[in-house]
GROMACS .gro file of C-alpha atoms in nm:
model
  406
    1UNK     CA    1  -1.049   1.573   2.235
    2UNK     CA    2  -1.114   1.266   1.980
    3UNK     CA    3  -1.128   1.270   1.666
    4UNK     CA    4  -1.493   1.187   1.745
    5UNK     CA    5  -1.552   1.477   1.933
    6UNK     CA    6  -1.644   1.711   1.636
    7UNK     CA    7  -1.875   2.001   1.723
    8UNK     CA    8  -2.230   1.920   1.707
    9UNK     CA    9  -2.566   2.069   1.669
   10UNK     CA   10  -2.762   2.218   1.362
   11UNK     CA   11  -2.567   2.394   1.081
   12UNK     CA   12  -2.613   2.741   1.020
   13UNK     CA   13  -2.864   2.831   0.671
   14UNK     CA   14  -2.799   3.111   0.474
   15UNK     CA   15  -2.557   3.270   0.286
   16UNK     CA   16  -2.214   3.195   0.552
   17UNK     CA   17  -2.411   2.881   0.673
   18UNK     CA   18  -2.354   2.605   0.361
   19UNK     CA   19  -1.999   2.399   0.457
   20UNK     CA   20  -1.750   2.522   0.222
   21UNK     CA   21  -1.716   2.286  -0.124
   22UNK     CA   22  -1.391   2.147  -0.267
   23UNK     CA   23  -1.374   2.376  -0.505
   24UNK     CA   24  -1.369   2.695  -0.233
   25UNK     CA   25  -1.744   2.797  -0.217
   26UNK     CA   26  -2.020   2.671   0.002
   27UNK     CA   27  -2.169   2.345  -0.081
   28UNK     CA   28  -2.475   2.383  -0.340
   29UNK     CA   29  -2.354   2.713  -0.445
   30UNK     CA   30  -2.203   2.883  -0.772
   31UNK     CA   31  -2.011   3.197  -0.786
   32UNK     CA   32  -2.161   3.535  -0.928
   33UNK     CA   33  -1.933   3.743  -1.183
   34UNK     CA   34  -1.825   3.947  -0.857
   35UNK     CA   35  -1.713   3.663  -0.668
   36UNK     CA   36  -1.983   3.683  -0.460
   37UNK     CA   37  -2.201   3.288  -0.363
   38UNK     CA   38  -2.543   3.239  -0.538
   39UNK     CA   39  -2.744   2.975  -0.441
   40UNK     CA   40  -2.743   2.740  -0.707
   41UNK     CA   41  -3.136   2.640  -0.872
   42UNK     CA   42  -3.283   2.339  -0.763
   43UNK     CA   43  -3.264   1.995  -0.969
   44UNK     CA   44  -3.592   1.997  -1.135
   45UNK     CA   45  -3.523   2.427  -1.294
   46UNK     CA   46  -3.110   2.302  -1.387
   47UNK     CA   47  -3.321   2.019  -1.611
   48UNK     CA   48  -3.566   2.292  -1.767
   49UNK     CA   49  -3.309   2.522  -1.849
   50UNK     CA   50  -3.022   2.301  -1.887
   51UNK     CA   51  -2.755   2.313  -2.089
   52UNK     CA   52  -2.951   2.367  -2.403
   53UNK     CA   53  -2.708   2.199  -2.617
   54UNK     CA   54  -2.673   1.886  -2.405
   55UNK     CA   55  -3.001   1.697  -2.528
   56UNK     CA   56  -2.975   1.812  -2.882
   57UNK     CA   57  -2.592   1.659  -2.968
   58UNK     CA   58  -2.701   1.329  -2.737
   59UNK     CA   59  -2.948   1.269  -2.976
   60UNK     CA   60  -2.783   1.351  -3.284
   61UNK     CA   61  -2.535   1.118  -3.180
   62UNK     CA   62  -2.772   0.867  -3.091
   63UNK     CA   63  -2.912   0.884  -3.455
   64UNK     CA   64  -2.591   0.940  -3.624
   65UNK     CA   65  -2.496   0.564  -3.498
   66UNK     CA   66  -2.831   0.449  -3.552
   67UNK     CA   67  -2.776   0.566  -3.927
   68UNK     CA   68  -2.422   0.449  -3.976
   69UNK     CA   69  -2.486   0.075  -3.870
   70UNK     CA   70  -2.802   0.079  -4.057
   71UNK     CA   71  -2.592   0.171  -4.416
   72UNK     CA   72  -2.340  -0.076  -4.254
   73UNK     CA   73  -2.556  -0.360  -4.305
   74UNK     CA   74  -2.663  -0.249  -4.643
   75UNK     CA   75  -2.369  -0.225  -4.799
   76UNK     CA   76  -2.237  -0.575  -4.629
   77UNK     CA   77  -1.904  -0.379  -4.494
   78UNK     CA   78  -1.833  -0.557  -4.213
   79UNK     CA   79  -1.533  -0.398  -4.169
   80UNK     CA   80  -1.621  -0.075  -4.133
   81UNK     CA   81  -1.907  -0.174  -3.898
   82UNK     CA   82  -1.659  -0.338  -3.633
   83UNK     CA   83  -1.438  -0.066  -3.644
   84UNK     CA   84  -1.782   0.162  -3.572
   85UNK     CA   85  -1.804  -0.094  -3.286
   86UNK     CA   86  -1.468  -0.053  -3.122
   87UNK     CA   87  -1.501   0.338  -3.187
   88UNK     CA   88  -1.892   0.284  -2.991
   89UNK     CA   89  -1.666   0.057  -2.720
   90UNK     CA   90  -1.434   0.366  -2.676
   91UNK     CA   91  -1.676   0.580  -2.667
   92UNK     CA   92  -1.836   0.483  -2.347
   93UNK     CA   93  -1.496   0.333  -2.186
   94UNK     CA   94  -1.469   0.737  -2.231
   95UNK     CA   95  -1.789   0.806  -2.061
   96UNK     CA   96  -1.715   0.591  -1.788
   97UNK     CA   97  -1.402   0.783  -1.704
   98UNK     CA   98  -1.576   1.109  -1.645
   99UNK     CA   99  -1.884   0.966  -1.534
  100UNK     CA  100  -1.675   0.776  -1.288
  101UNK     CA  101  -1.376   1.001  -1.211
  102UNK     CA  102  -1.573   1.095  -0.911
  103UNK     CA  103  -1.561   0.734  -0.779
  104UNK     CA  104  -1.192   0.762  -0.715
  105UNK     CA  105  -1.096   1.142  -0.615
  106UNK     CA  106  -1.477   1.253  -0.456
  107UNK     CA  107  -1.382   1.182  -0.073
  108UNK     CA  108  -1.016   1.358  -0.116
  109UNK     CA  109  -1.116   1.701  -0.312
  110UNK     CA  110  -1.410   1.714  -0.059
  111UNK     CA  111  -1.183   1.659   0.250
  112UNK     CA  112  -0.916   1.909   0.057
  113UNK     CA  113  -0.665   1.623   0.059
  114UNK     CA  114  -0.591   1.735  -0.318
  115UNK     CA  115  -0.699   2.010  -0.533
  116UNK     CA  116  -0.975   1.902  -0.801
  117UNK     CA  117  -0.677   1.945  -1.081
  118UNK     CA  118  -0.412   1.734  -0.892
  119UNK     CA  119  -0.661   1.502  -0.830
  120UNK     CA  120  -0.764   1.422  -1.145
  121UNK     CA  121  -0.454   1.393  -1.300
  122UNK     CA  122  -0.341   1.180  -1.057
  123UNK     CA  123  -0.695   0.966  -1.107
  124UNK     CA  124  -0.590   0.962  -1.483
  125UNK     CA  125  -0.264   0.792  -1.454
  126UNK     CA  126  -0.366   0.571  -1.193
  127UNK     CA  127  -0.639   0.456  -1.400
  128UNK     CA  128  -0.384   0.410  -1.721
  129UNK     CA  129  -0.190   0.156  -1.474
  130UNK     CA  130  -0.462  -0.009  -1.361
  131UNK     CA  131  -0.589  -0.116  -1.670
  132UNK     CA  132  -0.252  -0.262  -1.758
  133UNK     CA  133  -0.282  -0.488  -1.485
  134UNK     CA  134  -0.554  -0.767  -1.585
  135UNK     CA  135  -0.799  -0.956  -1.822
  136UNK     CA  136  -0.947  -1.161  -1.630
  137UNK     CA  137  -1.243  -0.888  -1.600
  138UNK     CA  138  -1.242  -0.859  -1.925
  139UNK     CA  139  -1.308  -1.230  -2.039
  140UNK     CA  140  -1.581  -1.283  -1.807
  141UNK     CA  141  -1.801  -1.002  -1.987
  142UNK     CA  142  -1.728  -1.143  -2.290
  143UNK     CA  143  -1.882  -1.413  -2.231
  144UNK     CA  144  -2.193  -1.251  -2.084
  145UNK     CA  145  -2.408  -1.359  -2.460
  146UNK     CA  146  -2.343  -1.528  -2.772
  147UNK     CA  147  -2.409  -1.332  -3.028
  148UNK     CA  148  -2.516  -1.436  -3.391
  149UNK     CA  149  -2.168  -1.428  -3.637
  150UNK     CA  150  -2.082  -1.139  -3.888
  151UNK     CA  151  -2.303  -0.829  -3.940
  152UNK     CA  152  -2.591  -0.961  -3.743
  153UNK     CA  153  -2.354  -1.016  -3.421
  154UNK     CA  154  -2.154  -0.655  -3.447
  155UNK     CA  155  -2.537  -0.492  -3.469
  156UNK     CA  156  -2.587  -0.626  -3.137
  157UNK     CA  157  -2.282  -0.600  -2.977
  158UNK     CA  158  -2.281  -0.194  -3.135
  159UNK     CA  159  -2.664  -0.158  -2.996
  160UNK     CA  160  -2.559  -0.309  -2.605
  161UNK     CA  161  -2.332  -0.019  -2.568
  162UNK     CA  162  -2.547   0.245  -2.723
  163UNK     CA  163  -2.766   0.185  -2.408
  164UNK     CA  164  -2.523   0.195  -2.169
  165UNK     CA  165  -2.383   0.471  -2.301
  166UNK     CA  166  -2.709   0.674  -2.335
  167UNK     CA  167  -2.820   0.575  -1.952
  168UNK     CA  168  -2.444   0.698  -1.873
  169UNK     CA  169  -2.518   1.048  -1.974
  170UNK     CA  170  -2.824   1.051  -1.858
  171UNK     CA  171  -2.769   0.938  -1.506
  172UNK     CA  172  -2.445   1.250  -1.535
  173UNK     CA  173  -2.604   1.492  -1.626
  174UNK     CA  174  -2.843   1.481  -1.305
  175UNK     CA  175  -2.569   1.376  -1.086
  176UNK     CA  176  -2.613   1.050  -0.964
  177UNK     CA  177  -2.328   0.835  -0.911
  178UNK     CA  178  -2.506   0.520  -1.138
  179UNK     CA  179  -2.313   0.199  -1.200
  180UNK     CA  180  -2.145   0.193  -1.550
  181UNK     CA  181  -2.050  -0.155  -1.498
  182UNK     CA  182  -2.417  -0.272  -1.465
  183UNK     CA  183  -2.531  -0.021  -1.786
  184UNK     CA  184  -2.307  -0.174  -1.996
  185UNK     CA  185  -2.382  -0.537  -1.876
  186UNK     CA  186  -2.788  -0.460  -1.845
  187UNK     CA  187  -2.723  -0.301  -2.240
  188UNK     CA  188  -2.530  -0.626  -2.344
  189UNK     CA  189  -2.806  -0.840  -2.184
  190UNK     CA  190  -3.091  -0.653  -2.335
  191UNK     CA  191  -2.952  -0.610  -2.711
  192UNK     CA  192  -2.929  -1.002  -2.668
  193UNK     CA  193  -3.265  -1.077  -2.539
  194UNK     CA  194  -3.415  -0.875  -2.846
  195UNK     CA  195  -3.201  -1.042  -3.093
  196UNK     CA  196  -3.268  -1.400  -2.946
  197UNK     CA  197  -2.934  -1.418  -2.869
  198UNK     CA  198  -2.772  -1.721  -2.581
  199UNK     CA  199  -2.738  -1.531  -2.286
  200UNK     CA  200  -2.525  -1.644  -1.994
  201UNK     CA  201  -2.771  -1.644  -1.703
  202UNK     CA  202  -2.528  -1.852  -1.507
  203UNK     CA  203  -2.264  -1.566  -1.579
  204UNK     CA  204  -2.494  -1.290  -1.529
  205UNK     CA  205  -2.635  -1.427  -1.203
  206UNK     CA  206  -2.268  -1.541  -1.066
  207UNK     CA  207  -2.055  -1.326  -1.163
  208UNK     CA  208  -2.294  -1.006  -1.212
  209UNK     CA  209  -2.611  -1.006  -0.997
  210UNK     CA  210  -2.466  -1.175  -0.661
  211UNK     CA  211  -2.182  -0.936  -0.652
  212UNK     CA  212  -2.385  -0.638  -0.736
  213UNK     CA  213  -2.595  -0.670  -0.395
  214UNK     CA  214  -2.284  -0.827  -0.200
  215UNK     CA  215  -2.063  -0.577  -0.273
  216UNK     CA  216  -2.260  -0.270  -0.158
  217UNK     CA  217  -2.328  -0.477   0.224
  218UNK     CA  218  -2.009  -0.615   0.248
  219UNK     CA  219  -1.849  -0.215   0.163
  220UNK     CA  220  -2.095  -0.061   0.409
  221UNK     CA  221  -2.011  -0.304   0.711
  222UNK     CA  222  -1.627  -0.323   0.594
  223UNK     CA  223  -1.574   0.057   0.597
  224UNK     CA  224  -1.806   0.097   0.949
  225UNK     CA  225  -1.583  -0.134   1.112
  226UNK     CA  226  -1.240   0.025   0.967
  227UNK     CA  227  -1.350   0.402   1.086
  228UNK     CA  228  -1.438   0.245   1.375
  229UNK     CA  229  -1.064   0.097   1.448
  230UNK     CA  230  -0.953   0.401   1.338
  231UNK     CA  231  -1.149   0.660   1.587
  232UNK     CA  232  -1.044   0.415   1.866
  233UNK     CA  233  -0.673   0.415   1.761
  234UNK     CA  234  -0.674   0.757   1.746
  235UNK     CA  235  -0.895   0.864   2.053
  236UNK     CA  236  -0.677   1.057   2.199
  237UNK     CA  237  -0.465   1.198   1.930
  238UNK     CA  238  -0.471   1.566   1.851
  239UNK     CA  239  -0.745   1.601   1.586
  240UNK     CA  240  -0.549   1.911   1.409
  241UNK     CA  241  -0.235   1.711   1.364
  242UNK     CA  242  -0.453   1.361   1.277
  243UNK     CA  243  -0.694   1.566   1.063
  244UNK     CA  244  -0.307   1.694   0.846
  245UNK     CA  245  -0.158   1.299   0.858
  246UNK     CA  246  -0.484   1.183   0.735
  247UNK     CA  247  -0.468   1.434   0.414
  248UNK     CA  248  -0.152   1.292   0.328
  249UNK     CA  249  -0.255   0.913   0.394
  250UNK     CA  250  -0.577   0.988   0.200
  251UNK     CA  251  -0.362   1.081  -0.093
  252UNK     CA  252  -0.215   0.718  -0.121
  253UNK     CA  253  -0.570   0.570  -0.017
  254UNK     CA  254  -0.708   0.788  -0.373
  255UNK     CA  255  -0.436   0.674  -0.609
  256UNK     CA  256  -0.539   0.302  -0.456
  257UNK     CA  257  -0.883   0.352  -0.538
  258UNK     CA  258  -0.834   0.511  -0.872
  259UNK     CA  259  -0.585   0.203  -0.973
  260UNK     CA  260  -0.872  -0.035  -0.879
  261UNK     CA  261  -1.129   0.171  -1.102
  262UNK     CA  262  -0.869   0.116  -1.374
  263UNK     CA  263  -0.838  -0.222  -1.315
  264UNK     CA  264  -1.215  -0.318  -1.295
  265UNK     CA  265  -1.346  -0.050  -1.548
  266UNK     CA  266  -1.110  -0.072  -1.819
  267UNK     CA  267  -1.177  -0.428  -1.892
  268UNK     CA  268  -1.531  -0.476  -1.909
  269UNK     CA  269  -1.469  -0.233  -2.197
  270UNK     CA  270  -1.223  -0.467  -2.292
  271UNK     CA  271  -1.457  -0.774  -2.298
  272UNK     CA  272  -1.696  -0.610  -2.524
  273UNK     CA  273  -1.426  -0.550  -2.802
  274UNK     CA  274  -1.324  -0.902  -2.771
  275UNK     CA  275  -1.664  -0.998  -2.780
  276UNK     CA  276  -1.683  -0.784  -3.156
  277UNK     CA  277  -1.380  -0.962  -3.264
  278UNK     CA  278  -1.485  -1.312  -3.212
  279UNK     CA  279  -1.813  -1.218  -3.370
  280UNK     CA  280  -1.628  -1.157  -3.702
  281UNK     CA  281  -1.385  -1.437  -3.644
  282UNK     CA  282  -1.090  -1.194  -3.572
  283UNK     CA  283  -1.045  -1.346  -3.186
  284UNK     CA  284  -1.106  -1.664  -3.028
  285UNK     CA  285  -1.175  -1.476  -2.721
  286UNK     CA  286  -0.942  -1.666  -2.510
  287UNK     CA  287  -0.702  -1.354  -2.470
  288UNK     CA  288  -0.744  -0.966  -2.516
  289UNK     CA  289  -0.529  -0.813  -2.836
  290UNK     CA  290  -0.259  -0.525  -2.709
  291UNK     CA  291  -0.396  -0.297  -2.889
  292UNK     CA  292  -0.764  -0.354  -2.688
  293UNK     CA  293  -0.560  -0.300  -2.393
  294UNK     CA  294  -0.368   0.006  -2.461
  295UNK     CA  295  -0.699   0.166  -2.626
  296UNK     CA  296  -0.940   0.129  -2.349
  297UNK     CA  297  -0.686   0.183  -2.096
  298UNK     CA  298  -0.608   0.518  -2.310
  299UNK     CA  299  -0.999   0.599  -2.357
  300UNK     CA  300  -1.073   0.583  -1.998
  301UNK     CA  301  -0.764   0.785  -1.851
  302UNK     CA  302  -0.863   1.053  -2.114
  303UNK     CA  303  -1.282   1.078  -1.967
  304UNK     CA  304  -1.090   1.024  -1.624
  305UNK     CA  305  -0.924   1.384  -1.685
  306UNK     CA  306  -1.213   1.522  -1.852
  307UNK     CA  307  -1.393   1.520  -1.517
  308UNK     CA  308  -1.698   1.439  -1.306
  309UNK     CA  309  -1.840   1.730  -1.140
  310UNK     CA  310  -2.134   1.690  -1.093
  311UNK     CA  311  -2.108   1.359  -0.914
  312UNK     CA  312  -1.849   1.438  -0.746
  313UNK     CA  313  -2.024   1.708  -0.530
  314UNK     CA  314  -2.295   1.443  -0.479
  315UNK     CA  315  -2.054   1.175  -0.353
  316UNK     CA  316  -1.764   1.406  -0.164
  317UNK     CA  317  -2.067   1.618  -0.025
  318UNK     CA  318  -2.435   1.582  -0.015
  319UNK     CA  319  -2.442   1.191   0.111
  320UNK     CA  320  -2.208   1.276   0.443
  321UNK     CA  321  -1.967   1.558   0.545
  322UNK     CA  322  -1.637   1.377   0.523
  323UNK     CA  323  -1.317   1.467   0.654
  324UNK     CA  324  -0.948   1.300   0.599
  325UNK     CA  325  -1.010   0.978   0.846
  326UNK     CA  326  -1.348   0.917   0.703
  327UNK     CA  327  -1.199   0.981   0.364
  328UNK     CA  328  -0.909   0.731   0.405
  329UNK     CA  329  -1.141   0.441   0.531
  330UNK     CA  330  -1.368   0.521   0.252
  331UNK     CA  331  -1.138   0.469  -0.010
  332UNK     CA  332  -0.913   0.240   0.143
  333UNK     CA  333  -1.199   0.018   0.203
  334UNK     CA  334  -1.326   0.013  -0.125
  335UNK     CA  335  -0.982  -0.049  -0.341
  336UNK     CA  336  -0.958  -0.367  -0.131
  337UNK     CA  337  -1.296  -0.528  -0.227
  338UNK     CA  338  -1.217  -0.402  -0.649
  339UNK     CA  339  -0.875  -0.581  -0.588
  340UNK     CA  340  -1.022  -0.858  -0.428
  341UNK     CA  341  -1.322  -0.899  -0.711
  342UNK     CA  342  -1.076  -0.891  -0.974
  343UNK     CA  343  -0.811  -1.126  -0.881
  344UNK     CA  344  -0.976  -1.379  -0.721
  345UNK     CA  345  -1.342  -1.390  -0.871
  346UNK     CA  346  -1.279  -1.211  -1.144
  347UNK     CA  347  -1.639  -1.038  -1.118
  348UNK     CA  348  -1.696  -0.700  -1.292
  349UNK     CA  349  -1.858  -0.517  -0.969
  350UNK     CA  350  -1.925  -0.163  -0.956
  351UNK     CA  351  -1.670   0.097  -0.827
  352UNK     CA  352  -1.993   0.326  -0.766
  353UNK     CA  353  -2.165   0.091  -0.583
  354UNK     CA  354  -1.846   0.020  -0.388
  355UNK     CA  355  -1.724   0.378  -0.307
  356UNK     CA  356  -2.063   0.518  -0.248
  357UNK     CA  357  -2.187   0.227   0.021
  358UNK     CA  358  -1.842   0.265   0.193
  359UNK     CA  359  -1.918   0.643   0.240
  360UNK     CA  360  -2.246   0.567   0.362
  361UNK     CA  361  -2.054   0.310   0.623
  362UNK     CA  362  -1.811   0.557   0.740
  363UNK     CA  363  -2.079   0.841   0.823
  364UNK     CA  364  -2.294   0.579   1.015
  365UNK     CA  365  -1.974   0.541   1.288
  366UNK     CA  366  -2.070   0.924   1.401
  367UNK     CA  367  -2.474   0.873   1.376
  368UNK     CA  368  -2.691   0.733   1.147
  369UNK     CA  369  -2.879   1.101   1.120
  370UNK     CA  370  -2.489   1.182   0.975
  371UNK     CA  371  -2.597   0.978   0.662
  372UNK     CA  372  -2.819   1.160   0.425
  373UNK     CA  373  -3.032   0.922   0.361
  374UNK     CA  374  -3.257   1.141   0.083
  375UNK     CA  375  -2.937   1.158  -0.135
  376UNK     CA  376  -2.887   0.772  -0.038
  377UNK     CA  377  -3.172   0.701  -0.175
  378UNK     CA  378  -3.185   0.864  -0.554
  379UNK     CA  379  -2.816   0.697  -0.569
  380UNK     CA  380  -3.017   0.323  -0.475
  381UNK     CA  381  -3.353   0.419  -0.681
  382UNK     CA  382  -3.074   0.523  -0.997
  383UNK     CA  383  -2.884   0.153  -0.883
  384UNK     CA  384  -3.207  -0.050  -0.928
  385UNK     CA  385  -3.337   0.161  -1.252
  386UNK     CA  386  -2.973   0.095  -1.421
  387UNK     CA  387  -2.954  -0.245  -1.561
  388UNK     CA  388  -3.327  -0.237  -1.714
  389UNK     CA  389  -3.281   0.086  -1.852
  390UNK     CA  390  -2.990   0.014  -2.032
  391UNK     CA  391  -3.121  -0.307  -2.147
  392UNK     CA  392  -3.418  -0.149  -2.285
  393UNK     CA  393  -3.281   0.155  -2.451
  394UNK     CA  394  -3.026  -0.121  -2.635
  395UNK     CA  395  -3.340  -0.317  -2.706
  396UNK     CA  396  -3.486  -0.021  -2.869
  397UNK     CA  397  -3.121   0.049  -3.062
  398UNK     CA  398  -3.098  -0.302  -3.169
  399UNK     CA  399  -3.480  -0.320  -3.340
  400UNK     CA  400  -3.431  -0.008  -3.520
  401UNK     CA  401  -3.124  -0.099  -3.711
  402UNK     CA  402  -3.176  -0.421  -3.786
  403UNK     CA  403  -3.546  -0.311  -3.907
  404UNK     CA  404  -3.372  -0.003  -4.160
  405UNK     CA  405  -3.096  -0.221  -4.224
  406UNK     CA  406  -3.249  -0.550  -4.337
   0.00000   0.00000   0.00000
C-alpha cells in the first residue's frame, strides 16, 4: 500500500462523522461543558452574535487614534506624533503575528505533527530569528511613496497602517487567511493617493503586484510537483511508519516556514518605521535603526504566540485534509519561494498567499475534488478585496485627521 492509497469514498455526517481537529474534536465543532461535540453555528449567526465586545473596542481604537493624531497636529508635537506612529507600526506588526501565526504552524497542528502550544512557541522564536536576518524587505517598502515632510508626512504614514490594520482584524475575525503584506502596502498606497503624495508605481508594480500573482502559481505548481516526487519515492513504503517520519520531518519543514514569515513579515513593518523617520528627518532611509529591528522583530513574535485560531482551522482543515507528507511539501515548498523573494528580489510577497496556494497544490496530487474549492475561493475573493480595502479605509483615516487637525 502507497502512501497514495488512502481509503476513499464519502465521509461519514453526523456527530462521529466530522475528521477529528488539531485541537482533539471533530472539525467544525466546539465542546459542550460535559465534554460532549456541538456543532459549531454557521458563519453568518458567529457574526450576529459575535463576540459582542470585538466591534465595540475596534472602533474605539479606531477613534482613539483618529483623536490623538488630530490633537497631534494641533499642538505641532511632532514628537509625540512619530512615536504614536511607531506605536501604530507595532501595533499591526502585532496583528500580523496572530493574524498570520497560522501561515507557519496550520499544516503541522492539523496533521498532529505538534501540539497547538508547542507549535506556537516554536512559530514565535522562529519568527524572532527570522526577522534578525534582513533589510532588504524592509527598504523596498519604504520606498513604496514619498510622503510630504514633518506633521503632514507622519499623518499619512500613521493613516496607511490604520487601514491595514483595520482590514487585518476584520479579515480574522471571519477567518480568512488575507494577505497582511498587501493590507499594509494597499493602506500605504491609498493614504498616499489621498494626500497627493509620489507614489512608486514602478515599485508597487515590480516589486508588489507581479509577485503577488506569481507567487501564488509558481507555489501551487512547485508544491504539486514536490508531493508528487514524494508519493513516487515513497510508493511502496509502509504508510504507518512514513506517515510517523513525516511528523518529525514536518517539524523542521514548520520552523522553516515560520523563519521565512519572520524574515518577510517583520520588515515590511520595518520599512514603514523607516519611512516615519525619514519623514521627520531622523533617517536617511538607507539603513534600518537597531532598535526598528529588535522592536518589530519583538512585536511580531509576541502576536505570533498570541495565536491564530481561527485561520488556522481554515488553512490546516477546511481547504484539504492534510496529513504529514502533504504537510511537509506544503511548507517546505513555501519557505523556499519567502527565502528566495527576500534574498534575491527582495520583494515583500505574501506568506498567506504562499502557504495557502501550496496547500491547494499538494491536495490537487490526490484529485482535484480533494481541493475545496468553496473555501478556495473566499480565501481568493478576500486576496483580491485586500489591497483596495485597505487603501480605502486609510483614505478615509487620512481625510479625517487632516480635516480635524488643520
Amino acid at each position: 500500500m502507497s502512501v497514495r492509497d488512502e481509503p476513499q469514498g464519502p465521509r461519514p455526517r453526523g456527530p462521529a462523522g466530522p475528521a477529528a481537529s488539531a485541537v482533539g474534536g471533530p472539525v467544525g465543532a466546539t465542546l459542550t461543558k460535559d465534554g460532549s461535540a456541538a456543532a459549531e453555528p454557521p458563519l453568518g449567526e458567529q457574526v450576529r452574535r459575535g463576540p459582542a465586545r470585538f466591534w465595540p473596542v475596534l472602533l474605539l481604537g479606531f477613534l482613539a487614534v483618529i483623536l490623538a493624531g488630530a490633537l497631534g497636529l494641533r499642538s505641532d508635537a511632532q514628537a509625540a506624533v512619530l512615536i504614536l506612529v511607531v506605536v501604530i507600526a507595532l501595533l499591526f506588526d502585532y496583528t500580523n503575528g496572530f493574524h498570520d501565526a497560522a501561515n507557519a504552524i496550520a499544516t503541522s497542528v492539523s496533521t498532529r505533527a505538534l501540539t497547538p502550544r508547542a507549535a506556537l512557541l516554536m512559530a514565535a522564536v522562529m519568527n524572532l530569528i527570522g526577522a534578525l536576518l534582513g533589510v532588504e524587505v524592509a527598504k523596498t517598502v519604504s520606498e513604496v511613496i514619498t510622503p510630504p515632510t514633518g506633521l503632514h508626512g507622519l499623518t499619512v504614514v500613521a493613516a496607511g497602517v490604520l487601514g491595514a490594520i483595520t482590514w487585518n482584524l476584520i479579515t480574522w475575525y471571519f477567518g480568512l487567511p488575507s494577505s497582511s503584506s498587501h493590507a499594509l502596502i494597499g493602506g500605504v498606497v491609498g493614504a498616499g493617493l489621498a494626500s497627493a503624495s509620489t507614489v512608486s508605481w514602478s515599485t508597487v508594480i515590480e516589486k508588489v503586484a507581479i509577485p503577488m500573482v506569481v507567487s501564488p502559481v509558481v507555489g501551487f505548481c512547485l508544491a504539486y510537483l514536490v508531493m508528487v516526487a514524494i508519493l513516487w519515492i515513497f510508493r511502496r513504503a509502509n504508510p504507518g511508519r512514513i506517515a510517523r517520519r513525516f511528523r518529525i520531518a514536518q517539524s523542521l519543514s514548520a520552523a522553516s516556514m515560520a523563519l521565512g514569515h519572520g524574515l518577510q513579515d517583520a520588515q515590511k513593518t520595518m520599512g514603514i518605521i523607516v519611512l516615519a523617520l525619514v519623514t521627520t528627518g531622523h533617517s536617511d532611509g538607507k539603513s534600518v535603526p537597531l532598535w526598528v529591528i529588535v522592536a518589530c522583530a519583538g512585536a511580531l513574535s509576541l502576536g505570533t504566540y498570541a495565536g491564530g485560531w481561527r485561520i488556522m482551522r481554515t488553512l490546516g482543515r477546511k481547504v484539504i485534509e492534510l496529513d504529514p507528507p502533504k504537510g511537509f511539501a506544503a511548507e517546505s515548498t513555501a519557505s523556499m519561494i519567502l527565502y528566495a523573494t527576500a534574498y534575491i528580489w527582495h520583494a515583500p510577497i505574501s506568506t498567506t498567499h504562499t502557504i495557502t496556494s501550496c496547500i491547494m497544490g499538494v491536495g490537487a496530487t490526490k484529485r482535484l475534488s480533494a481541493v475545496r474549492w468553496g473555501v478556495a475561493g473566499n480565501i481568493i475573493a478576500a486576496w483580491v478585496l485586500t489591497m483596495p480595502m485597505a487603501a480605502s479605509v486609510a483614505a478615509v483615516v487620512y481625510f479625517v485627521v487632516h480635516f480635524f487637525g488643520g
